[in-house]
Short mmCIF file of C-alpha atoms in Angstrom, two decimals:
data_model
loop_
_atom_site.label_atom_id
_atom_site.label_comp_id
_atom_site.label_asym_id
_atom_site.label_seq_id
_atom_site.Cartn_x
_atom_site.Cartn_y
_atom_site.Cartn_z
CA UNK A 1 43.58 214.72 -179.34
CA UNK A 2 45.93 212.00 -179.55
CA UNK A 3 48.82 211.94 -181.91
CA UNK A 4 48.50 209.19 -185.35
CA UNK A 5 51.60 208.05 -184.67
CA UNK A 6 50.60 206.81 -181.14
CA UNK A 7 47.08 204.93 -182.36
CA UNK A 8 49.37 203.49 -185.32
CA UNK A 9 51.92 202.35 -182.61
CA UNK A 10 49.09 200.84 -180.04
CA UNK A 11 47.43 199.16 -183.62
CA UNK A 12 51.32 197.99 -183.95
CA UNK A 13 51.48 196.28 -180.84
CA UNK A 14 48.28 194.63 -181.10
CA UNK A 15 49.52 193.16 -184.24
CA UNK A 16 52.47 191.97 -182.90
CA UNK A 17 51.03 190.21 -179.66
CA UNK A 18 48.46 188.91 -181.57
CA UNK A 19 50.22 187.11 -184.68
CA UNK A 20 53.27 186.24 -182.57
CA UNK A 21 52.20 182.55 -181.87
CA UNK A 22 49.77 182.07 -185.01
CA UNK A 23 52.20 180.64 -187.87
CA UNK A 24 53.16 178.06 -185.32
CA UNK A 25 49.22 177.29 -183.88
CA UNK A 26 49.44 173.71 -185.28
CA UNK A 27 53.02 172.97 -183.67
CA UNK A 28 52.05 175.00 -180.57
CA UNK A 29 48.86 173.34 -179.73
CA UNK A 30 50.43 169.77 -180.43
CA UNK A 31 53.16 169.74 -178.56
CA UNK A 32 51.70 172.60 -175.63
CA UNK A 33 48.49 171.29 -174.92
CA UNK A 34 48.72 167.47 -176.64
CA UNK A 35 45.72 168.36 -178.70
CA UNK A 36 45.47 167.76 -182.58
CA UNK A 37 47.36 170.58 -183.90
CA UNK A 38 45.40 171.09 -187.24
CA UNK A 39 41.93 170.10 -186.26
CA UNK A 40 42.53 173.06 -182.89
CA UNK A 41 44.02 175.42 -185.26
CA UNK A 42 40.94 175.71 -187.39
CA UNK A 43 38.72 175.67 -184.20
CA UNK A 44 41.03 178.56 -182.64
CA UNK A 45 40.47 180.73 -185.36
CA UNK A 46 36.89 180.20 -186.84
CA UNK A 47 35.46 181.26 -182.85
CA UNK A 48 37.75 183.97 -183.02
CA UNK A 49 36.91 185.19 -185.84
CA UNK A 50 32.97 184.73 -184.67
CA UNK A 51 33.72 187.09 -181.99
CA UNK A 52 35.17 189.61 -183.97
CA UNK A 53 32.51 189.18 -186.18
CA UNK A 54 29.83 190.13 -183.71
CA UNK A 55 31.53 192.58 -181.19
CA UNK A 56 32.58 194.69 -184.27
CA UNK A 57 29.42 196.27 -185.29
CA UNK A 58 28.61 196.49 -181.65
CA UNK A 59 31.34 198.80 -180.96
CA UNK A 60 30.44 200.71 -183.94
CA UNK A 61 27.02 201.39 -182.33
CA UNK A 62 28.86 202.25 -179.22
CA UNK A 63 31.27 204.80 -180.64
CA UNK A 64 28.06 206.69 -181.73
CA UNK A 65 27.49 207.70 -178.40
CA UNK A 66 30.83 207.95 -176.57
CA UNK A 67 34.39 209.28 -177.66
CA UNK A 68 36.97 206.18 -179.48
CA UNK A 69 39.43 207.42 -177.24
CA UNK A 70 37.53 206.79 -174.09
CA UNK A 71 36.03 203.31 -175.17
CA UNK A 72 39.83 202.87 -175.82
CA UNK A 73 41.11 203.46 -172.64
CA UNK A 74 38.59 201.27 -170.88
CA UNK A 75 38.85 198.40 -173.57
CA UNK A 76 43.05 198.23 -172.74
CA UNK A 77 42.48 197.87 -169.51
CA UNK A 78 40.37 195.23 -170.24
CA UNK A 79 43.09 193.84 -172.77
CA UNK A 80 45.69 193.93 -170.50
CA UNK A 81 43.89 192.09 -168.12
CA UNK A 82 42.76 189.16 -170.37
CA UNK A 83 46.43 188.89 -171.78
CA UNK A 84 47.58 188.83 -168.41
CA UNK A 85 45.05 185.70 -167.36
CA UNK A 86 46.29 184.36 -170.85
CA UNK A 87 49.77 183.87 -169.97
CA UNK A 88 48.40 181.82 -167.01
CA UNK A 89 46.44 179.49 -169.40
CA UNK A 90 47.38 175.52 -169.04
CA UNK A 91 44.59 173.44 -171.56
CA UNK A 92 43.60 174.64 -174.75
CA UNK A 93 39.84 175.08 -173.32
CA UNK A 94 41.25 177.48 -171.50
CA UNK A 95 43.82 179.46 -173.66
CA UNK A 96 40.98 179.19 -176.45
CA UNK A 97 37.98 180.80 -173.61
CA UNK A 98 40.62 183.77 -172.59
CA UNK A 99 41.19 184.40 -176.40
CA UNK A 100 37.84 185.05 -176.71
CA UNK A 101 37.32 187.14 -174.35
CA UNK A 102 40.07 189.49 -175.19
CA UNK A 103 38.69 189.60 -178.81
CA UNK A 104 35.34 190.97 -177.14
CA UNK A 105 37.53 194.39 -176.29
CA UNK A 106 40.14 194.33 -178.66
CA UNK A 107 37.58 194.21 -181.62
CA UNK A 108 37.64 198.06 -180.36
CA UNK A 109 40.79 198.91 -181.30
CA UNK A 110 39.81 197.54 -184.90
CA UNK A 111 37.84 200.87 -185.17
CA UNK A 112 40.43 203.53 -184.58
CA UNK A 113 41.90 203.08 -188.38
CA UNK A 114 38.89 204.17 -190.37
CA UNK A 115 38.34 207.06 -187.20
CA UNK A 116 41.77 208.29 -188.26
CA UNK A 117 41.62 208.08 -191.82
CA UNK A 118 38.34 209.83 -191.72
CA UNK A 119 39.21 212.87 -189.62
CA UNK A 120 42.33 213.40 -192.24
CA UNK A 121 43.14 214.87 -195.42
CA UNK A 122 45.78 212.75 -196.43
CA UNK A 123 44.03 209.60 -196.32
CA UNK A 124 46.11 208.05 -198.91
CA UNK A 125 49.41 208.82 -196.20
CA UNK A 126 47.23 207.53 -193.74
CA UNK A 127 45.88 204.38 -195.04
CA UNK A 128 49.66 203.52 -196.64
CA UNK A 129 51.13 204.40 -192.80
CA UNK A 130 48.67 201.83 -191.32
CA UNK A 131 49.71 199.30 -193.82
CA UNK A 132 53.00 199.52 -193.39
CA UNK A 133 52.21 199.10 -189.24
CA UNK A 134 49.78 196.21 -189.79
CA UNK A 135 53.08 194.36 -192.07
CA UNK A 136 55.70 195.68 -189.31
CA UNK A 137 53.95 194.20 -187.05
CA UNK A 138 53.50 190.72 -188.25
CA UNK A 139 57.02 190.51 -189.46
CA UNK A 140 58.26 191.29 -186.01
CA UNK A 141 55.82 188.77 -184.26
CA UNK A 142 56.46 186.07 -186.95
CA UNK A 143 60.38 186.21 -186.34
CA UNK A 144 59.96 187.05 -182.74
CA UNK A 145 57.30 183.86 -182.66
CA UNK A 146 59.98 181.45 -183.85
CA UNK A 147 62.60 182.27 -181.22
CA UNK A 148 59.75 182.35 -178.66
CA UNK A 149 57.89 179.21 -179.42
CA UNK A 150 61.45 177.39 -178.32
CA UNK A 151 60.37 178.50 -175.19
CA UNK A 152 59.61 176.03 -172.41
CA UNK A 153 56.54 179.02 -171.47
CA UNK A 154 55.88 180.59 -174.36
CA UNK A 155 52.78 182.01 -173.07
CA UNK A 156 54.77 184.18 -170.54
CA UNK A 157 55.22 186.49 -172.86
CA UNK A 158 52.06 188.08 -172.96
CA UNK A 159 52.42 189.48 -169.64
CA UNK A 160 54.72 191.76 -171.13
CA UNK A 161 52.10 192.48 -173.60
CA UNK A 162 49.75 193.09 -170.50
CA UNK A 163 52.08 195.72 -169.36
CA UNK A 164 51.99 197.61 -172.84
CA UNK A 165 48.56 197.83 -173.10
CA UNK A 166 48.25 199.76 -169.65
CA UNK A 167 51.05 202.11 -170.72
CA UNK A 168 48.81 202.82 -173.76
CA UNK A 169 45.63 203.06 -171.74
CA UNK A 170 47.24 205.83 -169.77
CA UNK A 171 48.37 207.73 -173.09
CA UNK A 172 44.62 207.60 -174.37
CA UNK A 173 43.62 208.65 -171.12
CA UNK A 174 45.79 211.80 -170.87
CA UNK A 175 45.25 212.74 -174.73
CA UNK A 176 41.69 212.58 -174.59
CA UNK A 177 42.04 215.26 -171.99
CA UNK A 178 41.13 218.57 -174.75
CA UNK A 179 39.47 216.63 -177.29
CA UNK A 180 36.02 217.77 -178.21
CA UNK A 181 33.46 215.44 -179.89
CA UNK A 182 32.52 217.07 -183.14
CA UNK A 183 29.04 216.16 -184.39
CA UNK A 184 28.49 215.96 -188.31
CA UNK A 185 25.34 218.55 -189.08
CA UNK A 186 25.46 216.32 -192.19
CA UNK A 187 22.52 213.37 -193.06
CA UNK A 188 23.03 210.72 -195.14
CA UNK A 189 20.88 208.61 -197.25
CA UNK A 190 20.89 204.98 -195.91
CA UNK A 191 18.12 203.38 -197.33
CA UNK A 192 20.09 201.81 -200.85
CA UNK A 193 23.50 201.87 -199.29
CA UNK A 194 23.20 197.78 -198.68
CA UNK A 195 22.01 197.14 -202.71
CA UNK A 196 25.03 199.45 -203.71
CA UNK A 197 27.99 198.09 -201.63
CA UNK A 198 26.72 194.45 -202.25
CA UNK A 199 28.96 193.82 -205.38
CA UNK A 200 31.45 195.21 -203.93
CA UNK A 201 31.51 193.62 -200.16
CA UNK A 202 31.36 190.22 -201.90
CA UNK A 203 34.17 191.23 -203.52
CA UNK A 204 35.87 192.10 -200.44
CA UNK A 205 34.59 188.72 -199.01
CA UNK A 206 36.68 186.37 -201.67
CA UNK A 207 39.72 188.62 -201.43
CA UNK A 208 40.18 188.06 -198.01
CA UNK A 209 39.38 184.09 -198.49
CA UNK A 210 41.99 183.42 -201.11
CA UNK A 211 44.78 185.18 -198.79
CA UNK A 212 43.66 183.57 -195.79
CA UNK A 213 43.17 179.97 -197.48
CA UNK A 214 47.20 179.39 -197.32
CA UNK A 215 47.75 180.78 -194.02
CA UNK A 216 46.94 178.27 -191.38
CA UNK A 217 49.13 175.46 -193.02
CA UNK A 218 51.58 177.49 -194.95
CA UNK A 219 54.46 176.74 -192.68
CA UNK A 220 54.03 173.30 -192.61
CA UNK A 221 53.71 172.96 -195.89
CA UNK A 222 56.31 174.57 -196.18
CA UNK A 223 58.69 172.25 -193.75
CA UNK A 224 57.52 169.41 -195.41
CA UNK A 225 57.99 170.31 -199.12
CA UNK A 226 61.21 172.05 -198.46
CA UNK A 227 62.39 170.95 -195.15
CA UNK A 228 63.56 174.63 -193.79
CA UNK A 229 64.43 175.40 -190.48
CA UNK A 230 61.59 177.71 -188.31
CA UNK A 231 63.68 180.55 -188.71
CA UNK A 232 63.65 180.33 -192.42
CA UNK A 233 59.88 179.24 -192.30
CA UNK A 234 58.83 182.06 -190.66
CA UNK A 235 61.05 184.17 -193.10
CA UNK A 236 58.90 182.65 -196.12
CA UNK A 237 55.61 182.99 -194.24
CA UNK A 238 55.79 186.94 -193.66
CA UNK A 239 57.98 187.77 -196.82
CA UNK A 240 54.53 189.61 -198.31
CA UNK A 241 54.71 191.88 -195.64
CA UNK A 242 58.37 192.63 -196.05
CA UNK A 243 57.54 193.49 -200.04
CA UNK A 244 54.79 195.68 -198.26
CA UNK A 245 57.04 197.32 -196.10
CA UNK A 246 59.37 198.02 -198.86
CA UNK A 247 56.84 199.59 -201.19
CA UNK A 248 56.00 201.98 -198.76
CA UNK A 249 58.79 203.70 -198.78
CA UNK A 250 59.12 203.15 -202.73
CA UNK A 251 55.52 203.53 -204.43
CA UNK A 252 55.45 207.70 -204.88
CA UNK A 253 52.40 209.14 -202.55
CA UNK A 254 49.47 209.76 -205.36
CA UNK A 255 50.55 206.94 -207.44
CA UNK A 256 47.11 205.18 -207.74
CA UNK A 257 44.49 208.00 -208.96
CA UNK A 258 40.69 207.72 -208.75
CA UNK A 259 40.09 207.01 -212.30
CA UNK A 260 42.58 203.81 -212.68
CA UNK A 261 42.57 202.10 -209.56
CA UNK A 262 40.23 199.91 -210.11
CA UNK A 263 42.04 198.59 -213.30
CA UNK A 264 45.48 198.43 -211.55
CA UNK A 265 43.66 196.07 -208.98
CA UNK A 266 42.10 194.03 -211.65
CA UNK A 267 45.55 193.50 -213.38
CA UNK A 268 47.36 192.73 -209.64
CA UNK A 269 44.85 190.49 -208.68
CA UNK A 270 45.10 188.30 -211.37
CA UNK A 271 48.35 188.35 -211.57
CA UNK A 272 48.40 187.47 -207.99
CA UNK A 273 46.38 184.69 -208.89
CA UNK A 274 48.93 183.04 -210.96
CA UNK A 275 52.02 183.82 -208.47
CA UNK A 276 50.19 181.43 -205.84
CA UNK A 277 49.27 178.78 -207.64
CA UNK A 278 52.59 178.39 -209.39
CA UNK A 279 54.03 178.59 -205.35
CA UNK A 280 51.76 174.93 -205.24
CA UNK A 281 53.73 173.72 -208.09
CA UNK A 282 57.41 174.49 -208.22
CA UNK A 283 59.95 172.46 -206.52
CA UNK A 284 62.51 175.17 -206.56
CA UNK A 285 63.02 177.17 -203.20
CA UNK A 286 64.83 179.85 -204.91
CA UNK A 287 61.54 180.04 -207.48
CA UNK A 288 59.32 180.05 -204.12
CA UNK A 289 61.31 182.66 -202.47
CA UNK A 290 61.02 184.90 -205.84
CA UNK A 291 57.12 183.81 -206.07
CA UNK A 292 56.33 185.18 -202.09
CA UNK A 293 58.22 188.69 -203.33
CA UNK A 294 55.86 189.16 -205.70
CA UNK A 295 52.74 187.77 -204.59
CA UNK A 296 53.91 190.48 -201.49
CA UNK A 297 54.04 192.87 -204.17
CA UNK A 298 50.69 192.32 -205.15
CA UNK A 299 48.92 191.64 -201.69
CA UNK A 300 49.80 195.24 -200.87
CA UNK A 301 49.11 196.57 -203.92
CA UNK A 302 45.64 195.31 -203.46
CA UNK A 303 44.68 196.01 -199.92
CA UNK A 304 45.73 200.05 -200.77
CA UNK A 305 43.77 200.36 -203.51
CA UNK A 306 41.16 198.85 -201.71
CA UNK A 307 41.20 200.94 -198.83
CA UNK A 308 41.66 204.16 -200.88
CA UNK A 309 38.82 203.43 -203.37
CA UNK A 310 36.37 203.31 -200.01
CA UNK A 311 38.13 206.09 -198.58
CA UNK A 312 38.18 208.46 -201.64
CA UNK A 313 34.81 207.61 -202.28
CA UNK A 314 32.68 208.04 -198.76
CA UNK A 315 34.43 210.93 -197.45
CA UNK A 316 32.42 212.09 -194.29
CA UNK A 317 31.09 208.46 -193.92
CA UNK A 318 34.17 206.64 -193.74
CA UNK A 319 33.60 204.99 -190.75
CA UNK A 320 30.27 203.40 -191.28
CA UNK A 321 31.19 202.11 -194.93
CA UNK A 322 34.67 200.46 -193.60
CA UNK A 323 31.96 198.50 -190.42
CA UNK A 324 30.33 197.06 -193.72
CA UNK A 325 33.99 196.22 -195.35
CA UNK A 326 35.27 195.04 -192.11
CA UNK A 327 32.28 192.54 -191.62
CA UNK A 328 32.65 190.95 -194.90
CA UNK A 329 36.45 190.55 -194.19
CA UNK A 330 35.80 188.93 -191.03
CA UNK A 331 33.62 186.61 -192.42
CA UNK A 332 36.16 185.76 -195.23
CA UNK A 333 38.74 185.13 -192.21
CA UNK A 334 36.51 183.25 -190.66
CA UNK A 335 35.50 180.85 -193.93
CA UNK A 336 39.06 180.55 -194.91
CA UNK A 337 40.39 178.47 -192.54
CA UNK A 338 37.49 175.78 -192.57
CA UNK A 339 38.20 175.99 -196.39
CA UNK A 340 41.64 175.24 -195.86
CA UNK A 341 40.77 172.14 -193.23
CA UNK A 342 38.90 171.21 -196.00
CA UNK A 343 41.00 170.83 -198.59
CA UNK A 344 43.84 169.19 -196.55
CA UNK A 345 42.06 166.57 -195.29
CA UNK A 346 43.50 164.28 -198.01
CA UNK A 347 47.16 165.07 -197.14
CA UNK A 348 48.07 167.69 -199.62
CA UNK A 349 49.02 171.06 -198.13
CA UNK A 350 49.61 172.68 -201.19
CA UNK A 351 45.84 172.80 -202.23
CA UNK A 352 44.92 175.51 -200.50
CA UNK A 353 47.36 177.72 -202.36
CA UNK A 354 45.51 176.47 -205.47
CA UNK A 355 42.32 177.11 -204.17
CA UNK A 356 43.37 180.66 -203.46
CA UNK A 357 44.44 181.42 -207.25
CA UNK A 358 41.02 180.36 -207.85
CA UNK A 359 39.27 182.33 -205.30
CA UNK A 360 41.52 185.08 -206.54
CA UNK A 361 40.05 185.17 -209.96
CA UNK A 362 36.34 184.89 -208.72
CA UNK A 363 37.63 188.20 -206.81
CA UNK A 364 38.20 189.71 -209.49
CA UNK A 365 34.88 189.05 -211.65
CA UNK A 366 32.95 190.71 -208.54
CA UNK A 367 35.25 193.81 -208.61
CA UNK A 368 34.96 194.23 -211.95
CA UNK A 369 30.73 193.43 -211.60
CA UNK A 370 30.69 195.55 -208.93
CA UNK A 371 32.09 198.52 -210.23
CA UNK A 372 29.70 198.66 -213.10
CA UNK A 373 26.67 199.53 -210.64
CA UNK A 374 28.93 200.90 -207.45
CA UNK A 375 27.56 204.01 -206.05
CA UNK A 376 28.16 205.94 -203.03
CA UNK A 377 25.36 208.32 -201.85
CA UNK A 378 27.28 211.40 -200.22
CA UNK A 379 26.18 213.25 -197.61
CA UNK A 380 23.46 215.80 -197.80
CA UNK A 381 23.76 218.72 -196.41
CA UNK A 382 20.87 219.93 -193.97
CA UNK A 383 18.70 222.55 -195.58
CA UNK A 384 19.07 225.73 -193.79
CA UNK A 385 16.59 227.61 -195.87
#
């Protein structure tokens, strides 16, 4: 078997290569491939997030039949090699049509959270350890990014990104060596399961809109309302995942038990809410600063409780509930940013952050709908008698 800690480092890595160029997509696409920045930035990620989208579930049918590890190892291979061709990529067609294609494989790796979190006891450990990679990560890519978008070839970098991604294909290739596919005796009822999650994947769905709204034009909004540097900038832009990183290490494990979860997310969303649409507001960049701690605070808050609601709750069928969870956040991703073009057509970058308060609260009206008639049908055990 291979170790946690070396799927939570490969899930690190393909964090960092992956959000190491996006807070700077509008700049980078202006001024590297003379293209409208804002107009490519939306296209960029709305056909990524279409891939993801559709290669996602496809994976999941895959995985059915063949080991994670071994689709793994043939999937970075295939990463490494699209990375490397990426590096070489001179028009936005083409940095855009190698993109995509590394999505197509990399969707893969999306997979080996819930397979980890499912074959553990500790899922609460688990799911808090993958946060806290998934926030390391885009810290380190967002500082990283704004030292390496200087660059006169920024896209040089992901060759060394190529060469990580072999070293980890070789790992999954050696650990798999020993590991036994286990089959689950157990059957579960399917037939209601879409009527039952519907509240709460719609749910999921706004969530993942109202954080995603501010994200594609949060650093130039933020340059223009504050005039920062890009060091600072990127400071700002991943300062929720520094809160996250923090209350890992703070937040005692068992902190959020089964039967108040739900109304500690209720309280943090709204709360969260308010935090980001007074960021639209204020003029102060010591208020902002304070406002990005805690609407950090509450972001991570939110995606835990999240995660460990779904996990608690569908035990043995972890997997195939998180595919449904994972599609509706996908197609939030992929919404948010052609909400955001949207609403800054008319000039004013700070409406998105106001539409994401908003989108917030409607969040938390399906949550709290959705837990009225939420019900998870648990696996039946095959009659032996």
């Amino acid at each position: 078997m291979i170790r946690s800690w070396i799927i939570f480092t490969c899930l690190f890595m393909t964090v960092v290569s992956e959000v190491l160029l996006s807070p700077f997509y509008p700049q980078f696409f202006t001024d590297f491939f003379q293209v409208n920045g804002l107009q490519a930035t939306s296209l960029f990620i709305i056909c990524c997030r279409i891939v993801v989208i559709i290669m996602t579930p496809i994976w999941g049918l895959l995985l059915k039949k063949w080991k994670i590890e071994k689709v793994s190892v043939y999937a970075l291979v295939s990463i490494s090699i699209c990375k490397w061709m990426l590096s070489e990529s001179s028009s936005f067609s083409m940095f855009l049509a190698f993109s995509l294609l590394l999505l197509v494989f990399q969707s893969c790796l999306y997979l080996l959270y819930p397979h980890l979190v499912s074959t553990s006891e500790n899922k609460e450990k688990k799911a808090a350890t993958y946060l806290l990679a998934l926030n390391g990560g885009i810290i380190l890519a967002s500082l990283a990014g704004s030292f390496v978008i200087s660059w006169e070839m920024p896209l040089v970098i992901y060759k060394f990104f190529a060469c990580i991604d072999l070293i980890f294909a070789a790992v999954f290739a050696r650990g798999m060596s020993g590991s036994k596919r286990v089959k689950d005796k157990e059957e579960t009822v399917r037939s209601l399961f879409p009527k039952c999650l519907i509240g709460y994947l719609l749910a999921v769905f706004l969530f993942h809109i109202a954080h995603n709204m501010v994200r594609p034009y949060f650093t130039i909004f933020v340059s223009s309302e504050y005039g920062v540097d890009e060091w600072l900038n990127a400071v700002l832009y991943v300062m929720p995942s520094v809160m996250a990183i923090v209350l890992k290490f703070v937040l005692p494990p068992g902190t959020f038990k089964r039967s108040n979860m739900m109304h500690v997310l209720y309280g943090v969303l709204a709360f969260s809410s308010v935090v980001l649409i007074m960021q639209a507001f204020t003029s102060s960049l010591v208020f902002f600063i304070i406002s990005r701690c805690l609407y950090g605070i509450g972001f991570y808050i939110s995606l835990l409780i999240i995660d460990l609601y779904l996990f608690k709750q569908s035990n043995a069928e972890t997997v195939s509930y998180y595919s449904w969870m994972l599609t509706a956040q996908n197609v939030g991703l992929l919404l948010a940013p052609l909400l955001a073009l949207i609403l800054v057509q008319n000039g004013k970058l700070h409406i998105p952050l106001i539409g994401g308060g908003m989108v917030l609260l409607a969040a938390v009206l399906s949550f709290i709908m959705a837990q009225q008639r939420l019900k998870f049908y648990k696996p039946v055990k095959e009659n032996k008698g």
